[in-house]
mmCIF file of C-alpha atoms and ligand atoms in Angstrom:
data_model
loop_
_atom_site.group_PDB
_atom_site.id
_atom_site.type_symbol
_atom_site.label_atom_id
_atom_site.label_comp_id
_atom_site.label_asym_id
_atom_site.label_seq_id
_atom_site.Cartn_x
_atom_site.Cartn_y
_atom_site.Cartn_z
ATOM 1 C CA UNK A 2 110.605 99.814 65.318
ATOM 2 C CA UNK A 3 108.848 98.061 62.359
ATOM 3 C CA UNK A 4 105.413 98.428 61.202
ATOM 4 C CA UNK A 5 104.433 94.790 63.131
ATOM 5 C CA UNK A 6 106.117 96.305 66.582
ATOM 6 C CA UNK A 7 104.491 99.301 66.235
ATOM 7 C CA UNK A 8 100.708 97.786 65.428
ATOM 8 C CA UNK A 9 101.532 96.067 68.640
ATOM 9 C CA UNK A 10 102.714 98.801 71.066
ATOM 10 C CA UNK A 11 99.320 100.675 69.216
ATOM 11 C CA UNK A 12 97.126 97.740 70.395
ATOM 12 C CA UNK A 13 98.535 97.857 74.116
ATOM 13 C CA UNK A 14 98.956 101.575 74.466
ATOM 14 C CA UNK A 15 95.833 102.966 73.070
ATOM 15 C CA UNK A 16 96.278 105.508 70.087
ATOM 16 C CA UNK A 17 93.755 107.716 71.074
ATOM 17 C CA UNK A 18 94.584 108.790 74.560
ATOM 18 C CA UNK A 19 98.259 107.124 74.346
ATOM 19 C CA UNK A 20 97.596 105.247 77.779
ATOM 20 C CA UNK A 21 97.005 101.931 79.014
ATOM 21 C CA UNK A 22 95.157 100.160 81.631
ATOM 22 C CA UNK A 23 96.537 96.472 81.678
ATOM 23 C CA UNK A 24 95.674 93.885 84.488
ATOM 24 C CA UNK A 25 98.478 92.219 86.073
ATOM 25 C CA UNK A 26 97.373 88.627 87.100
ATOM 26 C CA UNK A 27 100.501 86.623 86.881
ATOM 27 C CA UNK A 28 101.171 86.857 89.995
ATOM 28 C CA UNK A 29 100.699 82.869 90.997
ATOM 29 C CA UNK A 30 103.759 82.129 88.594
ATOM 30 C CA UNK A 31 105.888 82.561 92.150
ATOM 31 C CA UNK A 32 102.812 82.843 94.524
ATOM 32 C CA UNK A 33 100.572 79.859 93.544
ATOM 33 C CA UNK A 34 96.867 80.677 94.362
ATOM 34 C CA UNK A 35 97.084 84.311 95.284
ATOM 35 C CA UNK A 36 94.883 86.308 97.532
ATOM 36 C CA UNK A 37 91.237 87.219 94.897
ATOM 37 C CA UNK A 38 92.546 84.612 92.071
ATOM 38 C CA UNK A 39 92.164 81.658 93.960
ATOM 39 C CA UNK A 40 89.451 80.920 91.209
ATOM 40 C CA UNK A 41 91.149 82.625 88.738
ATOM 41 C CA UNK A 42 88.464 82.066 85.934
ATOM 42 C CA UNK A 43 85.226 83.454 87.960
ATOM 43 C CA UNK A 44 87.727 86.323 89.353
ATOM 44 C CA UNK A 45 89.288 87.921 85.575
ATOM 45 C CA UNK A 46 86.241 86.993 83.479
ATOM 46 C CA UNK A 47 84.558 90.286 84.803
ATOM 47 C CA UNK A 48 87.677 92.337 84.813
ATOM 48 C CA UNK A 49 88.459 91.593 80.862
ATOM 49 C CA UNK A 50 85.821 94.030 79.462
ATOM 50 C CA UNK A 51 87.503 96.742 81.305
ATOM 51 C CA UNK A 52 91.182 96.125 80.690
ATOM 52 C CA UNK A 53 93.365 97.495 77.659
ATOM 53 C CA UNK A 54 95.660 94.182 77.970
ATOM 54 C CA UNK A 55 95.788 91.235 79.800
ATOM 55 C CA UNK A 56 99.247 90.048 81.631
ATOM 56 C CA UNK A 57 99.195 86.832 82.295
ATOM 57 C CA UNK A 58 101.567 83.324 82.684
ATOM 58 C CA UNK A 59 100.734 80.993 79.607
ATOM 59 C CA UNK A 60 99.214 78.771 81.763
ATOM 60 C CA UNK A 61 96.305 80.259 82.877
ATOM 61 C CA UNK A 62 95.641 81.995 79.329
ATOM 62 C CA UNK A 63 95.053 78.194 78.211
ATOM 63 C CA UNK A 64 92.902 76.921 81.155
ATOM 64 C CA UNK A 65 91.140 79.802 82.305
ATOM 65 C CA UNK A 66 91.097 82.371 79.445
ATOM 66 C CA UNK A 67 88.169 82.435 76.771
ATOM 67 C CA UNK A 68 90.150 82.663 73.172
ATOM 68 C CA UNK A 69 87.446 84.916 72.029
ATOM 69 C CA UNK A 70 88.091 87.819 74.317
ATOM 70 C CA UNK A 71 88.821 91.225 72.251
ATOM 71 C CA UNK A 72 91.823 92.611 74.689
ATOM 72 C CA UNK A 73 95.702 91.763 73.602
ATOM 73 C CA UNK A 74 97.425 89.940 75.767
ATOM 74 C CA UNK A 75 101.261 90.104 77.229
ATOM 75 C CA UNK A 76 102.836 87.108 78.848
ATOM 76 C CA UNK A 77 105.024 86.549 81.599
ATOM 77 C CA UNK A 78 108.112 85.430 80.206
ATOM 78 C CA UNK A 79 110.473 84.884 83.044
ATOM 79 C CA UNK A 80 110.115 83.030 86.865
ATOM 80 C CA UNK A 81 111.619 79.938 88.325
ATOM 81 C CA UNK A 82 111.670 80.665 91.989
ATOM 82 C CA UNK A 83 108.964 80.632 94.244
ATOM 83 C CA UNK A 84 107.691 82.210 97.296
ATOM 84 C CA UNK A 85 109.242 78.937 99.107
ATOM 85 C CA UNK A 86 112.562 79.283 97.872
ATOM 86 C CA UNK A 87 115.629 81.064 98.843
ATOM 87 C CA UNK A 88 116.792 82.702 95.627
ATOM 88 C CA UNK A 89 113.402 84.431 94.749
ATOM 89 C CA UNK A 90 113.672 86.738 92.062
ATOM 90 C CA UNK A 91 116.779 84.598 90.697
ATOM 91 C CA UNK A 92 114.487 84.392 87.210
ATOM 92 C CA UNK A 93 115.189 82.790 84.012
ATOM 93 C CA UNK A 94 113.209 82.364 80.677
ATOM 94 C CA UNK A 95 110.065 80.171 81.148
ATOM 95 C CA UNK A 96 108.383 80.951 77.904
ATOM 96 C CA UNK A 97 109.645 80.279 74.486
ATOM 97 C CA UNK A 98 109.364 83.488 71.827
ATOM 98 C CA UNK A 99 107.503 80.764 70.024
ATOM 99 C CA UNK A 100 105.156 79.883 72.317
ATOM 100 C CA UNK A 101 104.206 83.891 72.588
ATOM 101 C CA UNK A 102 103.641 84.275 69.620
ATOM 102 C CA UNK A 103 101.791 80.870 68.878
ATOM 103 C CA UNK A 104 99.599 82.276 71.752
ATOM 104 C CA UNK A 105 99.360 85.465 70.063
ATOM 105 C CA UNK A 106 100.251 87.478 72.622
ATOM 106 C CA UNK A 107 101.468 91.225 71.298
ATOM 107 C CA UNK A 108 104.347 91.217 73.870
ATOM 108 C CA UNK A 109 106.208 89.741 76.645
ATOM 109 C CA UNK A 110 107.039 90.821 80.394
ATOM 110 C CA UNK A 111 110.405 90.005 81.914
ATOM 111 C CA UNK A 112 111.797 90.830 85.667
ATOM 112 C CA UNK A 113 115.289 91.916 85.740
ATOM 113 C CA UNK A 114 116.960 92.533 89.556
ATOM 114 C CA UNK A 115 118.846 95.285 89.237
ATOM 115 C CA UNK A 116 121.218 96.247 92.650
ATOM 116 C CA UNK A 117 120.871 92.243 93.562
ATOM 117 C CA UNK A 118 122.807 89.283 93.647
ATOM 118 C CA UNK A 119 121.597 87.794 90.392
ATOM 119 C CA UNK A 120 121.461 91.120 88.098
ATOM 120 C CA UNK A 121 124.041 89.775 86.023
ATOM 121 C CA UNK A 122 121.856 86.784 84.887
ATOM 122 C CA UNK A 123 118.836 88.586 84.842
ATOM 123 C CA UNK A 124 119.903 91.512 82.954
ATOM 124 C CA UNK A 125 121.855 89.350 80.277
ATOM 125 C CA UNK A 126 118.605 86.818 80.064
ATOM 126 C CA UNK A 127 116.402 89.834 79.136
ATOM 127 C CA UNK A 128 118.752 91.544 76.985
ATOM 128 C CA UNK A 129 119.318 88.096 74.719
ATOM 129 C CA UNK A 130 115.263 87.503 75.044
ATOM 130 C CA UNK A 131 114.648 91.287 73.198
ATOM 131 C CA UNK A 132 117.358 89.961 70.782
ATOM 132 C CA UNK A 133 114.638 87.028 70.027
ATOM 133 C CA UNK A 134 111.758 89.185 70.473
ATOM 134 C CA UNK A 135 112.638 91.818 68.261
ATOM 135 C CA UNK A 136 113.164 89.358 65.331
ATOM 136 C CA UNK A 137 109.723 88.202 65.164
ATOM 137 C CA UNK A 138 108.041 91.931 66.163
ATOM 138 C CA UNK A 139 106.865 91.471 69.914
ATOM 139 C CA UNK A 140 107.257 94.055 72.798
ATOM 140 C CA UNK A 141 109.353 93.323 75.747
ATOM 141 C CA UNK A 142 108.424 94.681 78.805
ATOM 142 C CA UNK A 143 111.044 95.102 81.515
ATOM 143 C CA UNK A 144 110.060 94.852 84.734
ATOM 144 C CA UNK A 145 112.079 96.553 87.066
ATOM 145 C CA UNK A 146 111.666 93.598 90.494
ATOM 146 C CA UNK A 147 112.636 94.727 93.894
ATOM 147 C CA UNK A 148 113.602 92.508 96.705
ATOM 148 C CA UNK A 149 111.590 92.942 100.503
ATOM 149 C CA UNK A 150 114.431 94.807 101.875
ATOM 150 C CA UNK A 151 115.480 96.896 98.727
ATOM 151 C CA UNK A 152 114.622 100.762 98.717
ATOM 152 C CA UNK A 153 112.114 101.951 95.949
ATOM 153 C CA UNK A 154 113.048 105.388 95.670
ATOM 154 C CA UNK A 155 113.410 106.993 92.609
ATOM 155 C CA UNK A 156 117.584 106.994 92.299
ATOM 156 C CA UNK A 157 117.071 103.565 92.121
ATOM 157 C CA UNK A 158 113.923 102.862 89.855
ATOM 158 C CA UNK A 159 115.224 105.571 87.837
ATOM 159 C CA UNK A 160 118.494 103.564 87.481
ATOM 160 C CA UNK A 161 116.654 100.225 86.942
ATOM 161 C CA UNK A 162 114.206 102.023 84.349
ATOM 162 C CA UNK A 163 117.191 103.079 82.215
ATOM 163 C CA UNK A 164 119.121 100.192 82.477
ATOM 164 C CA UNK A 165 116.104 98.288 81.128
ATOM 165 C CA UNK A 166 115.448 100.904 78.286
ATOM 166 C CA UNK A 167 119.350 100.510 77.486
ATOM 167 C CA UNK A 168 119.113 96.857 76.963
ATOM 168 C CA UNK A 169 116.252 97.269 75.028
ATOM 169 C CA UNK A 170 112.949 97.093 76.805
ATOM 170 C CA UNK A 171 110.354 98.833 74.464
ATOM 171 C CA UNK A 172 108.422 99.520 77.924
ATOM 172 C CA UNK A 173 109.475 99.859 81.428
ATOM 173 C CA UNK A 174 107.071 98.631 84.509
ATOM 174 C CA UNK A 175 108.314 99.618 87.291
ATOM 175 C CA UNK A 176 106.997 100.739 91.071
ATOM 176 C CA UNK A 177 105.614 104.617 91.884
ATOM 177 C CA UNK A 178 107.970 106.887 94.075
ATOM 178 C CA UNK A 179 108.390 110.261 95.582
ATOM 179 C CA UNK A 180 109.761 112.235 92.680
ATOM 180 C CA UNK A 181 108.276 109.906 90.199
ATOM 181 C CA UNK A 182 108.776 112.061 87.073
ATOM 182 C CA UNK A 183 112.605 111.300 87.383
ATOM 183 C CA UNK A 184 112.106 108.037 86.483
ATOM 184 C CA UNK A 185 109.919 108.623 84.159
ATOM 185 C CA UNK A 186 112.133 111.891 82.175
ATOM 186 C CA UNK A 187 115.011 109.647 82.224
ATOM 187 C CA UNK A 188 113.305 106.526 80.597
ATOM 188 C CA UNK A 189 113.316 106.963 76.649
ATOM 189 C CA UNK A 190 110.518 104.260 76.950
ATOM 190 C CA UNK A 191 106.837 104.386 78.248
ATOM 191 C CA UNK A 192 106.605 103.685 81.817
ATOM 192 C CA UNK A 193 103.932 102.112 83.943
ATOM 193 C CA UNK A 194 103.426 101.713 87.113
ATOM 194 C CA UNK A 195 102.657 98.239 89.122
ATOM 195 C CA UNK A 196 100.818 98.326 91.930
ATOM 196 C CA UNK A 197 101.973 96.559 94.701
ATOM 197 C CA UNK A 198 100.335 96.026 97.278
ATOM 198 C CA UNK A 199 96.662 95.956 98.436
ATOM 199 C CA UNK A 200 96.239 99.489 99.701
ATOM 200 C CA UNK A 201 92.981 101.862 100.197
ATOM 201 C CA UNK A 202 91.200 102.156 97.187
ATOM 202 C CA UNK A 203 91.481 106.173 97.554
ATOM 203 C CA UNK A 204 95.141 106.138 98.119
ATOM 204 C CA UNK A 205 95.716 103.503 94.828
ATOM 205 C CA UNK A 206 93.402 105.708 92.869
ATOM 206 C CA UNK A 207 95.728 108.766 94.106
ATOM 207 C CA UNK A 208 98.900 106.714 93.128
ATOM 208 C CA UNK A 209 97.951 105.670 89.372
ATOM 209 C CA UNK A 210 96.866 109.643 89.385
ATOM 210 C CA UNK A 211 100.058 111.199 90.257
ATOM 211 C CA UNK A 212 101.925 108.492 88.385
ATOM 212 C CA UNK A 213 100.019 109.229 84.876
ATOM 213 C CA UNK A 214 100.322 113.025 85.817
ATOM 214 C CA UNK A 215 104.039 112.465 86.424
ATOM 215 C CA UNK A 216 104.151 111.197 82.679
ATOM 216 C CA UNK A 217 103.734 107.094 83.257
ATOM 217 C CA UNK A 218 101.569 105.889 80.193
ATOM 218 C CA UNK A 219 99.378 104.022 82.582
ATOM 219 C CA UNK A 220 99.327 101.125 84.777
ATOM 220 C CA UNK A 221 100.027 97.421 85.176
ATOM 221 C CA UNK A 222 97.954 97.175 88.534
ATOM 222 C CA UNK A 223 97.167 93.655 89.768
ATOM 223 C CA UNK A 224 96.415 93.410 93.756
ATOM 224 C CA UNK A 225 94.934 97.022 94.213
ATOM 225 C CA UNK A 226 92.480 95.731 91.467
ATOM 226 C CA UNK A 227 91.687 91.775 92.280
ATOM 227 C CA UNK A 228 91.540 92.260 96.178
ATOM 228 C CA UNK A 229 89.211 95.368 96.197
ATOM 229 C CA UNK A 230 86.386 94.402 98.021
ATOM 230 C CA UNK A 231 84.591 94.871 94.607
ATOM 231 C CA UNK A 232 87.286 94.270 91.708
ATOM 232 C CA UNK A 233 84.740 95.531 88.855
ATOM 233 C CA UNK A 234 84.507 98.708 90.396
ATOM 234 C CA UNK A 235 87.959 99.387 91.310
ATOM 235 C CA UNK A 236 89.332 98.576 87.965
ATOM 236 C CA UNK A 237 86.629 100.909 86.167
ATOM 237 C CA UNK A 238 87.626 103.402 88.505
ATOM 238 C CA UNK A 239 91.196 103.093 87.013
ATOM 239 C CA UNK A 240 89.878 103.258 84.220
ATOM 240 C CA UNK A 241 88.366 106.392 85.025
ATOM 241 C CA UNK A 242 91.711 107.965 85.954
ATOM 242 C CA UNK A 243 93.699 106.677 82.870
ATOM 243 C CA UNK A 244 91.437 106.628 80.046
ATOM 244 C CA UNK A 245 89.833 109.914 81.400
ATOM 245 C CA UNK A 246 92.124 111.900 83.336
ATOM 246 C CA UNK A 247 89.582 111.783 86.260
ATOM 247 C CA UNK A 248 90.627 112.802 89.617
ATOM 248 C CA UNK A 249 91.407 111.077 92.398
ATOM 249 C CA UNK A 250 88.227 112.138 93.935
ATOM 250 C CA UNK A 251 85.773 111.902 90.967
ATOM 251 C CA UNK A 252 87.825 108.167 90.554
ATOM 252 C CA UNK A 253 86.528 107.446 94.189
ATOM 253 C CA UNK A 254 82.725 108.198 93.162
ATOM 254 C CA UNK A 255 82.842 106.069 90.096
ATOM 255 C CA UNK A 256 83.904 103.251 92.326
ATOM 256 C CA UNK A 257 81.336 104.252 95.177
ATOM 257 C CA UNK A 258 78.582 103.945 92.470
ATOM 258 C CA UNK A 259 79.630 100.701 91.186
ATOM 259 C CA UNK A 260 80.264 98.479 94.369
ATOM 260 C CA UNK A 261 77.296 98.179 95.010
ATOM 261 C CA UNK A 262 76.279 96.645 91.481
ATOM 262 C CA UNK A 263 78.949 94.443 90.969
ATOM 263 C CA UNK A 264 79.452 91.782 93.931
ATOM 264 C CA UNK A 265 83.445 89.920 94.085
ATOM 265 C CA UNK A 266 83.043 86.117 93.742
ATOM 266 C CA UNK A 267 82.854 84.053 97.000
ATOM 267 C CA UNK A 268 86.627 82.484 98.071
ATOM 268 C CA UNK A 269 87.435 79.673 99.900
ATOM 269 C CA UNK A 270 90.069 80.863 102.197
ATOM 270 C CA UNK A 271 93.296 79.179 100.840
ATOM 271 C CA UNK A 272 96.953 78.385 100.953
ATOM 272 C CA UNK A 273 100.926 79.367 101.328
ATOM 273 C CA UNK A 274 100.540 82.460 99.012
ATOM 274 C CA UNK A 275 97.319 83.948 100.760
ATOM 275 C CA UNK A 276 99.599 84.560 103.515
ATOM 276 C CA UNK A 277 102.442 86.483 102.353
ATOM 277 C CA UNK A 278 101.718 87.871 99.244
ATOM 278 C CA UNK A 279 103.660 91.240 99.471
ATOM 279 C CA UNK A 280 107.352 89.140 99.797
ATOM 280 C CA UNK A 281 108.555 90.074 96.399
ATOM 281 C CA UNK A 282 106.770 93.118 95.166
HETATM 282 C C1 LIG B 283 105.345 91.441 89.544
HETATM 283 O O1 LIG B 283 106.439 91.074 89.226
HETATM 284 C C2 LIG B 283 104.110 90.772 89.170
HETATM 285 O O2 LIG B 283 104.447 90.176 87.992
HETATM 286 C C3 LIG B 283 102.895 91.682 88.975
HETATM 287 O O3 LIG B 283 102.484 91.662 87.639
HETATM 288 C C4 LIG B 283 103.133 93.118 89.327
HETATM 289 O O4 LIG B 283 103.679 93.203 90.591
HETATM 290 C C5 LIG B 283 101.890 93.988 89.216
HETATM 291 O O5 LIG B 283 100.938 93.592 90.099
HETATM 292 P P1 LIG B 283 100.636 94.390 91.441
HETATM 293 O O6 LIG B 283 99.864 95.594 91.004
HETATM 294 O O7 LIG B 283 99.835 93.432 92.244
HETATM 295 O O8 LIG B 283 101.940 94.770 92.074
#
């Protein structure tokens, strides 16, 4: 890794406590107006200051994204099938190396379906886009996509993980399991976890806990953040556990204290992807 990759990986996984906390909000690249980023400016905007980097599609970086904010941002490099379609997860490249780095993002985030009828495309897309990637310095994060109706246990995430580290991913975002350091001892790249889906804020707090303790570098937590019933506070809370080893517990109180000052923007009630937004992931 050259000194430009490296500056990068430094600016998304922080030196000092070699963790992360990024925000996941490109989810409406297959979703459309997902459940909490219906508006998606009033609903990030408060979530930035807390954040180590920003994932995002291109799209919303330029509409909805103030240039001036201070946190790096990664961009979703790969879609092309919707919630709609049949052949979801059957991704391609949507984002030109160019582009990235014109937006100045420090890296990229690409889903490869491992174990599915399109791995074979997906795999070979991401391994030529690290070929363009690593020429001009930015990160390429795998991310390790599972199907409804595929098992995420850790035989298979663990297989997924390395294949992505094999073909060159300098991170690995994948899903938390039972026997989660597996995946993470047999990944020569730093790990972290996605969310999934909306669960209790105790039990995602517990999950990004046992998933750093495991040895993940941190998290890449969308829905568990955005669709708290206060967003602000969850995320801090997150924060808490990453940044500051707190416990699951002592995560809880920091959220209990802030829910109260910190109120989730009013939502109109809308659409196709507010309905089924756990399909994919
Ligand atoms: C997954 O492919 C999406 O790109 C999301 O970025 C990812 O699932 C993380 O978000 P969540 O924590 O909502 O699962």
């Amino acid at each position: 890794m050259d000194w430009g990759m490296r500056n990068r990986l430094s600016k998304i996984i922080k030196p000092k406590t070699g963790r992360t906390v990024m925000l996941a909000v490109d989810h409406g690249y297959f979703l459309g107006p997902t459940t909490g980023l219906e508006n998606f400016r009033e609903s990030i905007e408060p979530l930035i200051p807390y954040c180590d980097t920003l994932f995002i599609t291109r799209g919303m970086l330029r509409t909805c994204v103030n240039p001036n904010i201070e946190v790096p941002v990664m961009l979703r490099a790969s879609g092309g099938t919707s919630i709609l379609g049949k052949e979801l997860l059957h991704e391609g490249v949507t984002l030109s190396v160019e582009d990235a780095i014109r937006l100045n993002a420090v890296g990229i985030g690409y889903s490869i379906l491992v174990g599915a009828d399109w791995e074979r495309d997906t795999i070979l897309d991401f391994a030529n886009y690290v070929n363009e990637a690593e020429r001009y310095g930015l990160i390429a994060m795998a991310v390790t996509a599972v199907g409804k109706d595929m098992a995420k246990d850790a035989r298979y995430l663990a297989l997924a993980s390395r294949m992505a580290a094999e073909h060159g991913a300098h991170i690995v975002k994948t899903y938390y399991c039972e026997g989660f350091e597996k995946v993470v001892d047999t990944c020569p790249v730093p790990i972290v976890m996605a969310g999934g889906k909306k669960i209790p804020e105790l039990d995602a707090l517990t999950m990004a806990y046992n998933a750093v303790q495991a040895g993940a570098v941190g998290v890449d937590m969308g829905r568990n953040i955005f669709q708290s019933e206060s967003p602000v506070a969850m995320i801090k809370a997150i924060r808490a556990v990453i940044q500051e080893n707190a416990t699951p517990k002592e995560a809880l109180g920091v959220f209990k204290e802030n829910k109260g000052k910190f109120r989730k923007p009013a939502h109109r009630k809308s659409g196709v992807a507010a309905k089924d937004d756990s399909a994919k992931v």
